[in-house]
CSV table of N, CA and C in Angstrom, one decimal:
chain,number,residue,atom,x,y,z
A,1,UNK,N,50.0,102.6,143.2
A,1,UNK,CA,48.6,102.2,143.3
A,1,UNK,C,47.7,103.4,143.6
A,2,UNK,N,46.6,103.6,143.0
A,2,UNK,CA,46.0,104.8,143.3
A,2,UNK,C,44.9,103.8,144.6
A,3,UNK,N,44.2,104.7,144.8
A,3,UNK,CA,43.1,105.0,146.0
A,3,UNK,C,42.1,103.9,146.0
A,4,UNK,N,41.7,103.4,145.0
A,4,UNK,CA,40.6,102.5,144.5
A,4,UNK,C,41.0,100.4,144.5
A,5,UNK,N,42.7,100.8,144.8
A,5,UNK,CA,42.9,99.6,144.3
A,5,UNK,C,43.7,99.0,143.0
A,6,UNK,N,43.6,100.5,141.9
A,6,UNK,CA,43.5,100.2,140.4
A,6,UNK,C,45.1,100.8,141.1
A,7,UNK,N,45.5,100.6,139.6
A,7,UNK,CA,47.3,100.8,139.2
A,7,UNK,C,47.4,102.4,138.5
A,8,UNK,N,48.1,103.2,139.2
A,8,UNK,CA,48.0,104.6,138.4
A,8,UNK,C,48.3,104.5,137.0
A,9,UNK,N,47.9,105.8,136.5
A,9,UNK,CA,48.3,105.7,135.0
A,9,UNK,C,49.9,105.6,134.8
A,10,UNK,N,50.4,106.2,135.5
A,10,UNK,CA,52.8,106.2,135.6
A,10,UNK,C,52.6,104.6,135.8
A,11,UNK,N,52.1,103.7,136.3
A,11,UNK,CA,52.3,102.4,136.8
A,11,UNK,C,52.3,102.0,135.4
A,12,UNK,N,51.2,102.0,134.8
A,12,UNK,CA,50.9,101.3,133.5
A,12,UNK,C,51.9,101.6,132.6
A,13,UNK,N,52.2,102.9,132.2
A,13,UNK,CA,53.5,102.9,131.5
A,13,UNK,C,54.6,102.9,131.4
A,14,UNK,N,55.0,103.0,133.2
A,14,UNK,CA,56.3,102.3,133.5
A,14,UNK,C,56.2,100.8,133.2
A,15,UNK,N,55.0,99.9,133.0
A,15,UNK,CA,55.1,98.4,133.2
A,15,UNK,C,55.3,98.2,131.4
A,16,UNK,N,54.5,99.2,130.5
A,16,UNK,CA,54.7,98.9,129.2
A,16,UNK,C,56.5,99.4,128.7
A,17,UNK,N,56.8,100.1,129.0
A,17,UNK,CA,58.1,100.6,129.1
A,17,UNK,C,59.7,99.7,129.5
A,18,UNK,N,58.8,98.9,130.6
A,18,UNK,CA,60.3,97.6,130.8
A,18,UNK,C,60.9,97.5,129.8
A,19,UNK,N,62.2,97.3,129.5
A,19,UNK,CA,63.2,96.4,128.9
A,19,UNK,C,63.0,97.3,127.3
A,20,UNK,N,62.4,98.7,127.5
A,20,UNK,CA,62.8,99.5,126.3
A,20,UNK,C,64.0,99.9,125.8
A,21,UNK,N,64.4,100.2,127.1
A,21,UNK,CA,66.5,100.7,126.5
A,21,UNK,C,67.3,99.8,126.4
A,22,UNK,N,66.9,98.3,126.8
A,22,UNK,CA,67.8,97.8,126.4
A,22,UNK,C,67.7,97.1,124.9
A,23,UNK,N,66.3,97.2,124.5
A,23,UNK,CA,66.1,97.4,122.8
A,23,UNK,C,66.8,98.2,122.2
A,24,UNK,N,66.3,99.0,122.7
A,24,UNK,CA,66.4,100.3,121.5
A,24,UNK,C,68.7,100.3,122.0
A,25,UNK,N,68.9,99.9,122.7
A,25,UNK,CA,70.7,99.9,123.2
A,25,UNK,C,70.9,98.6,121.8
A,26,UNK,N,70.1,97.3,122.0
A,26,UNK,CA,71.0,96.6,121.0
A,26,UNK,C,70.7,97.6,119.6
A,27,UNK,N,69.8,97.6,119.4
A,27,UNK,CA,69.4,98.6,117.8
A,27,UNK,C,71.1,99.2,117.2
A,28,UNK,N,71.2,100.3,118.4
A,28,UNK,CA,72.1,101.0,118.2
A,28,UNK,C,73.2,100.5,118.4
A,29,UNK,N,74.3,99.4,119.2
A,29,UNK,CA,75.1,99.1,119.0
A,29,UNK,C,76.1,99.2,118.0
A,30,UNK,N,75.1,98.1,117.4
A,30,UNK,CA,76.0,97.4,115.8
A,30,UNK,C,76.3,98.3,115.6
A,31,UNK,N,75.5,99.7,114.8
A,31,UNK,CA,75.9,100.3,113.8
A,31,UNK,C,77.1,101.3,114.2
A,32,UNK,N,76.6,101.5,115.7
A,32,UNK,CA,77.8,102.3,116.2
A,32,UNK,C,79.4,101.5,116.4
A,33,UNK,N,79.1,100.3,116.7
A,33,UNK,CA,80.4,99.2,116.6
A,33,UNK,C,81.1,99.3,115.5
A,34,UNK,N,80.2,99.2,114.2
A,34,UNK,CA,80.5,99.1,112.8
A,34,UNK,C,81.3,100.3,112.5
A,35,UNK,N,81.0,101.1,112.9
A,35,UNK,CA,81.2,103.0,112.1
A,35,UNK,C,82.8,103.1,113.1
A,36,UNK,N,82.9,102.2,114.6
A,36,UNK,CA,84.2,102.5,115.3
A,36,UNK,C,84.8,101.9,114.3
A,37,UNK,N,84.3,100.6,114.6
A,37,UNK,CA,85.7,99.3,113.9
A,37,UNK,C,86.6,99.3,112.7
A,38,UNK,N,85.2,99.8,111.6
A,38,UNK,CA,86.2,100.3,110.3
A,38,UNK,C,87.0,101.7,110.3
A,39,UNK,N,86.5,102.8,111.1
A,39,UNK,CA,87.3,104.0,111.4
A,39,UNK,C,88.8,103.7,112.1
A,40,UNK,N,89.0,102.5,113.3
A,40,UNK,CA,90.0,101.8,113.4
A,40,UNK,C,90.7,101.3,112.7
A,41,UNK,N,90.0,100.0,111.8
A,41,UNK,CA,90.9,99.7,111.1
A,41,UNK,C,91.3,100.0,109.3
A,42,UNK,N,90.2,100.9,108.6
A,42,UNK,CA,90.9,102.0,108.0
A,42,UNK,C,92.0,102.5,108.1
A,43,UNK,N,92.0,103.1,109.6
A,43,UNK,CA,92.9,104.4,110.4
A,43,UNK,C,94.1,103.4,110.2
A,44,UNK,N,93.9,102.0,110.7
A,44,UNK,CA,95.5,101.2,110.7
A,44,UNK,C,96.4,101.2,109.1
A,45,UNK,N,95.5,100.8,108.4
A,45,UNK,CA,95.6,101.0,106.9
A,45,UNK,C,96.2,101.9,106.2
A,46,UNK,N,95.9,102.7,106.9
A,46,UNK,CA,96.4,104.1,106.3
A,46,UNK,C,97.4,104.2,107.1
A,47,UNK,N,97.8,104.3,107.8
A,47,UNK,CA,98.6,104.4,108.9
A,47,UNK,C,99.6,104.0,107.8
A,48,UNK,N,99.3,102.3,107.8
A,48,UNK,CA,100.4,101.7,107.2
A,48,UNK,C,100.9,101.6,105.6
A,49,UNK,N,100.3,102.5,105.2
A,49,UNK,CA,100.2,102.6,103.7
A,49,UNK,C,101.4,103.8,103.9
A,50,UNK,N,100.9,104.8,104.8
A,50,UNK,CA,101.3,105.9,104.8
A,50,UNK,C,103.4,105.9,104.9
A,51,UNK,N,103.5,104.8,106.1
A,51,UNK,CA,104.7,104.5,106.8
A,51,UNK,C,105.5,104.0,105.8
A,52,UNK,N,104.4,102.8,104.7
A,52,UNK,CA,105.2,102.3,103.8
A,52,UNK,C,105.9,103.8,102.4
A,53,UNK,N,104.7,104.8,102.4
A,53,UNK,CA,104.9,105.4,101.5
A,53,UNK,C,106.6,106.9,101.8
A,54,UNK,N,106.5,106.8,103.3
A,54,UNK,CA,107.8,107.8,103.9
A,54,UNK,C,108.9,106.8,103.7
A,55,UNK,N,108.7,105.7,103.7
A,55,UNK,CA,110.4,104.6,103.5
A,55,UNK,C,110.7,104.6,102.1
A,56,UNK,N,109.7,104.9,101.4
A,56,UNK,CA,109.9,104.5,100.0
A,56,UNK,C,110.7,106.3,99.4
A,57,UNK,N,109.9,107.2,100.3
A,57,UNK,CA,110.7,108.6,100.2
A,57,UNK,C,112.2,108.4,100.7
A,58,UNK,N,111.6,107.7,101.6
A,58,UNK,CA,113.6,107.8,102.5
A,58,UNK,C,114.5,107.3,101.5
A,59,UNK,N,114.0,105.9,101.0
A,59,UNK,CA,114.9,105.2,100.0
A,59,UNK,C,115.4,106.4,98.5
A,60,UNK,N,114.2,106.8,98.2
A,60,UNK,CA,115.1,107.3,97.0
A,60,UNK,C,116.1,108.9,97.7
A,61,UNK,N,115.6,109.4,98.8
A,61,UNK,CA,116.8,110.0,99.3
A,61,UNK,C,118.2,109.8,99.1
A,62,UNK,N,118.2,108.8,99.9
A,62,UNK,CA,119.3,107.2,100.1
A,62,UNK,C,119.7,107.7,99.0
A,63,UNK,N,119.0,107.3,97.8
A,63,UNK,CA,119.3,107.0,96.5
A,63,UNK,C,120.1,107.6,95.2
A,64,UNK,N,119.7,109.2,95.5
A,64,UNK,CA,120.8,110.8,95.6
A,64,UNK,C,121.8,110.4,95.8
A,65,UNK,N,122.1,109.7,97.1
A,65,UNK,CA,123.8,110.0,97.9
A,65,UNK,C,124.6,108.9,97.3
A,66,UNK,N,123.6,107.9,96.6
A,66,UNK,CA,124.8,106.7,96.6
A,66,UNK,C,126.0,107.2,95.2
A,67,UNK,N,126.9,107.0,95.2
A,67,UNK,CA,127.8,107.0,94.2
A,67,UNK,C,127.9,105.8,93.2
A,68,UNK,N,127.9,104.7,93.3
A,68,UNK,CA,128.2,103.5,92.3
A,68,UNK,C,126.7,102.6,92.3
A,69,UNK,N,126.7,102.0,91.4
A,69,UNK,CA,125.5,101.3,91.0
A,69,UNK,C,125.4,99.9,91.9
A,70,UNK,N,126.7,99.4,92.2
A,70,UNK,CA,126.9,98.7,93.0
A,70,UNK,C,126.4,98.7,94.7
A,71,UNK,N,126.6,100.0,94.8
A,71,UNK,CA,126.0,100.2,96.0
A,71,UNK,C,124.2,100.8,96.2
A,72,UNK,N,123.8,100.8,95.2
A,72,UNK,CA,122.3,101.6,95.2
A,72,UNK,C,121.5,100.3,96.0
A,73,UNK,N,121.3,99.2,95.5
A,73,UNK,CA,120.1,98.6,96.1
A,73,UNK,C,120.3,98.3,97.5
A,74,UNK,N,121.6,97.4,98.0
A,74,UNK,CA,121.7,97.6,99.5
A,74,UNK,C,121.7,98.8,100.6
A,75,UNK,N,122.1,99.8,100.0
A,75,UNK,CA,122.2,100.9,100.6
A,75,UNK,C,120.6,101.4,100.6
A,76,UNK,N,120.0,101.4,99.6
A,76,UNK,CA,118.8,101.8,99.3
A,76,UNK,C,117.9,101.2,100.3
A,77,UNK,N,117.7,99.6,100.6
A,77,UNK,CA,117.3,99.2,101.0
A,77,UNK,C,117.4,99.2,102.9
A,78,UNK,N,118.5,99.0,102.9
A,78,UNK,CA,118.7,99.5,103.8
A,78,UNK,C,117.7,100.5,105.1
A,79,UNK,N,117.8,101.9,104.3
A,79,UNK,CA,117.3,102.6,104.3
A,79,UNK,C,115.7,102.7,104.7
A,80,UNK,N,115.6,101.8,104.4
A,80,UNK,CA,113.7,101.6,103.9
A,80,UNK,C,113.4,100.4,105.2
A,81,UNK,N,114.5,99.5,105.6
A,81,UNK,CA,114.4,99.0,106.4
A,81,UNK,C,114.1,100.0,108.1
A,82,UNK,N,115.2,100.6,108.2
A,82,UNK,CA,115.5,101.6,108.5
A,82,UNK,C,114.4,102.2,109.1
A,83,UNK,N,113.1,103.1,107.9
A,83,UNK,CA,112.0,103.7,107.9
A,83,UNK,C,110.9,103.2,108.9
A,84,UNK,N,110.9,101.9,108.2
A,84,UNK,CA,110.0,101.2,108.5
A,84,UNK,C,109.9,100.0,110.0
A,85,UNK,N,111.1,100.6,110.5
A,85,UNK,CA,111.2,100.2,112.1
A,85,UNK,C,110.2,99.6,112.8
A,86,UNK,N,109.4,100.9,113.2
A,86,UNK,CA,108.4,101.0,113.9
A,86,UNK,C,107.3,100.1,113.7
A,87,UNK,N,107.2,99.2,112.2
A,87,UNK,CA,106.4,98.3,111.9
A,87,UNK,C,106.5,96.9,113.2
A,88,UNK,N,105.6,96.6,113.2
A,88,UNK,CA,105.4,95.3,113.6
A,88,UNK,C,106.2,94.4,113.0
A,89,UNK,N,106.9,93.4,113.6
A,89,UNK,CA,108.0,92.5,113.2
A,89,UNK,C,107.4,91.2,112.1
A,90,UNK,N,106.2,90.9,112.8
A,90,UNK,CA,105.1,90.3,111.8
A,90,UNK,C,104.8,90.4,110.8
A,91,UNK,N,104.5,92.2,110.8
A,91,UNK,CA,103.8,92.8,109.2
A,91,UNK,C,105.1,93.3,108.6
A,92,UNK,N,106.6,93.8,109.6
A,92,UNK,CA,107.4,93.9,108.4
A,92,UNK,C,107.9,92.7,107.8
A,93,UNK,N,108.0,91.5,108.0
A,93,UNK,CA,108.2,90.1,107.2
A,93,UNK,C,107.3,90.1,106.1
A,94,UNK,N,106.1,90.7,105.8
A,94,UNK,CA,105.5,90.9,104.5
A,94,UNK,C,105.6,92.1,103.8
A,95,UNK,N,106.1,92.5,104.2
A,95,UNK,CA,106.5,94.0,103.5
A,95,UNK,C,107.7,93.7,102.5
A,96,UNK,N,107.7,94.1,101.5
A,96,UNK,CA,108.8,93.7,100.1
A,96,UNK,C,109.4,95.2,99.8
A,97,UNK,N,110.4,94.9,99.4
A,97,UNK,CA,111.0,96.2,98.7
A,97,UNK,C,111.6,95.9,97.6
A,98,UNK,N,111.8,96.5,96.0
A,98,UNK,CA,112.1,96.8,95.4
A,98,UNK,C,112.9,97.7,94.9
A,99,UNK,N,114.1,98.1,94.3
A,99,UNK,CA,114.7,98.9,94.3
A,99,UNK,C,115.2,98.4,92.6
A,100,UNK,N,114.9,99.0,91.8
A,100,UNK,CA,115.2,99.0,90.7
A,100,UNK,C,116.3,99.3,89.8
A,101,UNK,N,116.7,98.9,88.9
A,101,UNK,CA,117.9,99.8,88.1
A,101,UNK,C,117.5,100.8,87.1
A,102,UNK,N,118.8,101.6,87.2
A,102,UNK,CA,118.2,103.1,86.3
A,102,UNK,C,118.1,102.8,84.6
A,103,UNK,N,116.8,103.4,84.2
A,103,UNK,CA,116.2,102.7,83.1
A,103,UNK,C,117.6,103.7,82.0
A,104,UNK,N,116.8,103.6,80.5
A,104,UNK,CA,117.5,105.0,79.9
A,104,UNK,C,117.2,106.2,80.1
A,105,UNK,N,116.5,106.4,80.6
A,105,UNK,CA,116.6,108.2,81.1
A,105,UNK,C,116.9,108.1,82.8
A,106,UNK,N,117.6,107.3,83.2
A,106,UNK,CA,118.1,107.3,84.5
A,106,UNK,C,116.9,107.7,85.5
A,107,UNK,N,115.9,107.0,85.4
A,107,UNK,CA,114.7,107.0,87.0
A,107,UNK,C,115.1,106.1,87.2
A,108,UNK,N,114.9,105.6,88.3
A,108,UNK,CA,115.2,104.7,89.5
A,108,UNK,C,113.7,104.5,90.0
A,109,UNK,N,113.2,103.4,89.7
A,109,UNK,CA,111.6,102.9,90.5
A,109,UNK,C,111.8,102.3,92.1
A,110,UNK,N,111.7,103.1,92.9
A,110,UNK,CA,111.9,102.6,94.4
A,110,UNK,C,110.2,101.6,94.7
A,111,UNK,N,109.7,100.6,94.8
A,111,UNK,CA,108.6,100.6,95.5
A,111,UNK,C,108.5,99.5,97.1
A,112,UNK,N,107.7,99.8,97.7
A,112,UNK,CA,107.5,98.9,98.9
A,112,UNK,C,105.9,98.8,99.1
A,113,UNK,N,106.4,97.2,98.8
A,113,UNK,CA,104.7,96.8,99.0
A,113,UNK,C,104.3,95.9,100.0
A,114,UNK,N,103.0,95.6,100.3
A,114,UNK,CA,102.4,94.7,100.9
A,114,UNK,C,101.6,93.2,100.4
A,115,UNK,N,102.2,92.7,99.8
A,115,UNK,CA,101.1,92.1,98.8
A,115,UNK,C,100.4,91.1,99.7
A,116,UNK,N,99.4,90.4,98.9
A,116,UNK,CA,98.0,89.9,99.4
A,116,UNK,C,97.9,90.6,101.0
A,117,UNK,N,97.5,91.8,101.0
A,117,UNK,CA,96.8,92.4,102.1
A,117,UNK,C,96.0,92.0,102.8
A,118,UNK,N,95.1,92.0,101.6
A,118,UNK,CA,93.3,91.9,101.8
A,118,UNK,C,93.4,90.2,102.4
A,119,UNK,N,94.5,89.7,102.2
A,119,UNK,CA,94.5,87.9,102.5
A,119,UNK,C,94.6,88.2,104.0
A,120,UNK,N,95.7,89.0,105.0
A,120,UNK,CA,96.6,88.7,105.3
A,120,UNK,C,96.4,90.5,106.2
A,121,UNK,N,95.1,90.8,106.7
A,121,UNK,CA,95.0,92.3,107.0
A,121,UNK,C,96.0,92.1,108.7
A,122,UNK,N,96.2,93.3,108.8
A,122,UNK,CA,96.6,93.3,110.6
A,122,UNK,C,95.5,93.3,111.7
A,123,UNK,N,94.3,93.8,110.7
A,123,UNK,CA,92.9,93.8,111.8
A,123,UNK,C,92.1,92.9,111.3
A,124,UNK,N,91.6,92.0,112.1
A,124,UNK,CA,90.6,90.7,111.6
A,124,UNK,C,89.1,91.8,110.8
A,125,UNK,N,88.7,90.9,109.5
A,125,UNK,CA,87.9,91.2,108.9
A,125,UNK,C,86.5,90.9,109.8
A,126,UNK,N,85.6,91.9,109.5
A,126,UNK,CA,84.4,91.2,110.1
A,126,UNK,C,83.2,91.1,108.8
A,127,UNK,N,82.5,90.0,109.3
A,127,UNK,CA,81.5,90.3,107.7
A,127,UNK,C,80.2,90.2,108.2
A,128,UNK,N,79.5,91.1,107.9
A,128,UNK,CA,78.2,91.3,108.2
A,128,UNK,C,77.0,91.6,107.4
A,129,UNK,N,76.1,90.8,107.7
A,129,UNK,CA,75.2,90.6,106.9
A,129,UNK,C,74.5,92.0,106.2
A,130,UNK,N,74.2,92.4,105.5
A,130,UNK,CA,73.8,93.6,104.9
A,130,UNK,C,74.7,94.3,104.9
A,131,UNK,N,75.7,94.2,104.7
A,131,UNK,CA,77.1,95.2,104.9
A,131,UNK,C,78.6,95.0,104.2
A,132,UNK,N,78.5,93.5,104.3
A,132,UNK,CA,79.5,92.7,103.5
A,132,UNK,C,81.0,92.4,104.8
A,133,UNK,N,82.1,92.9,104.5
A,133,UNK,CA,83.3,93.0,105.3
A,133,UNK,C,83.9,94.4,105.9
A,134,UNK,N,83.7,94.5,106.6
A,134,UNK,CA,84.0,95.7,106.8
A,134,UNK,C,85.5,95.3,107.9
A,135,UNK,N,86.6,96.0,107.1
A,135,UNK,CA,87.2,97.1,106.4
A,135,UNK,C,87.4,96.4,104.8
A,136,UNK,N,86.7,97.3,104.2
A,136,UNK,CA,87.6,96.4,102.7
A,136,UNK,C,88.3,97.1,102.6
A,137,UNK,N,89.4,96.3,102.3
A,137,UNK,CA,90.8,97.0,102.0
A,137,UNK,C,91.2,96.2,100.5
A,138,UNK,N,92.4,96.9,99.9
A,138,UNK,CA,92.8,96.7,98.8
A,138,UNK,C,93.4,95.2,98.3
A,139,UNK,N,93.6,94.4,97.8
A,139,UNK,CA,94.6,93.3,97.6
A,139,UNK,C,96.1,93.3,97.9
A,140,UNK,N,96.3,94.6,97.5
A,140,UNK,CA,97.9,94.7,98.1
A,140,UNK,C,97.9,95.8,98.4
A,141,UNK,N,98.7,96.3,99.3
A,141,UNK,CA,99.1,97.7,99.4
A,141,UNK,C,100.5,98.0,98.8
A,142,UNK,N,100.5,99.2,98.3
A,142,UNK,CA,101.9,99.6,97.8
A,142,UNK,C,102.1,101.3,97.4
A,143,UNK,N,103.8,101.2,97.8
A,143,UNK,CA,103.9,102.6,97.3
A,143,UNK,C,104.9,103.0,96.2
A,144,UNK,N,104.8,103.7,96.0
A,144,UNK,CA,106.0,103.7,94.6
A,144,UNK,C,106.9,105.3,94.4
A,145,UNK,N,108.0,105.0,94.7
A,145,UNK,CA,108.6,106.4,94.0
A,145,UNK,C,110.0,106.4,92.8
A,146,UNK,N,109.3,107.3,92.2
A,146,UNK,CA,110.5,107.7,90.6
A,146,UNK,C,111.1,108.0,91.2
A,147,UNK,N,112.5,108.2,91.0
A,147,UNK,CA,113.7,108.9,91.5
A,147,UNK,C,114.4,109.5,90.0
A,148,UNK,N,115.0,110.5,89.6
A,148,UNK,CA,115.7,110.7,88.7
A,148,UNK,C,117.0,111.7,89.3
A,149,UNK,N,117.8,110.7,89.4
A,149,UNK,CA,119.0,111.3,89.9
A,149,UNK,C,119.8,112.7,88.9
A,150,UNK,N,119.9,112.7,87.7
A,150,UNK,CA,120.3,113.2,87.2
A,150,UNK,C,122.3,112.8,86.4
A,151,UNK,N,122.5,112.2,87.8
A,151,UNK,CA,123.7,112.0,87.3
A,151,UNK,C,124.0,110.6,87.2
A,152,UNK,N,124.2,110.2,86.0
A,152,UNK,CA,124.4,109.1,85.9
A,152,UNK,C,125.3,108.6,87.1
A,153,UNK,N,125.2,107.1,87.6
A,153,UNK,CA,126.1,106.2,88.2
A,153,UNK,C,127.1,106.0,87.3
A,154,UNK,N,128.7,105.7,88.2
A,154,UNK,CA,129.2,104.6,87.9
A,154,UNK,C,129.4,103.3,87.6
């Protein structure tokens, strides 16, 4: 209060001022919420694309050493089980593997996928208005490796 009675000029603009940061705090939120959440759950995505894509390497390793054709896909598989440990027990029950037979020029298609992903993500989708879903992720995830042994199986 100044001298007269009247309200200083700092009074007046501290009173117009109230409840400014916590505007201008929601404002900023969202977008900063937004920019964590899909760098999260991106980051999982990839994570798990990634883990699926080192098992599918390990397999056709595997896949070098086996000797009989008999033993390629168990062994192979195996293997990829193996890799892929560290997965969640949950998301490795949707994880598929494939292990192929050697075409005529002897490749070997190893792949491990995820299918319906995008149905079925590890991180809940969120969908927001002007923005859509954020993480979009793919329909399925998958990885794929040629293998060409060279020497034919037994």
């Amino acid at each position: 209060m100044s001298v007269a009675g009247r309200p200083s000029a700092a009074g007046i603009r501290r009173g117009r001022q109230r409840g400014a940061a916590g505007i201008e705090f929601a404002f900023l939120f969202i977008p900063f919420f937004v920019l964590f959440y899909a760098a999260v759950s991106y980051g999982l995505t990839f994570v798990l694309l990634e883990g699926m894509t080192h098992a599918a390497q390990e397999g056709a390793r595997r896949a070098l050493r086996v000797d009989t054709l008999a033993e390629l896909q168990p062994t192979v598989e195996a293997r990829i089980d193996q890799a892929l440990e560290w997965v969640p027990t949950v998301l490795r029950g949707r994880i598929v593997t494939d292990v192929g037979l050697p075409d005529a020029q002897g490749r070997i298609i190893i792949s491990v996928s995820y299918p319906g992903y995008a149905a079925n993500p590890p991180v809940p989708v969120l969908v927001l208005p002007g923005i859509g879903s954020v993480p979009q992720v793919p329909v399925d995830l998958v990885s794929r490796v040629d293998v060409y042994p060279g020497v034919p199986f037994n």
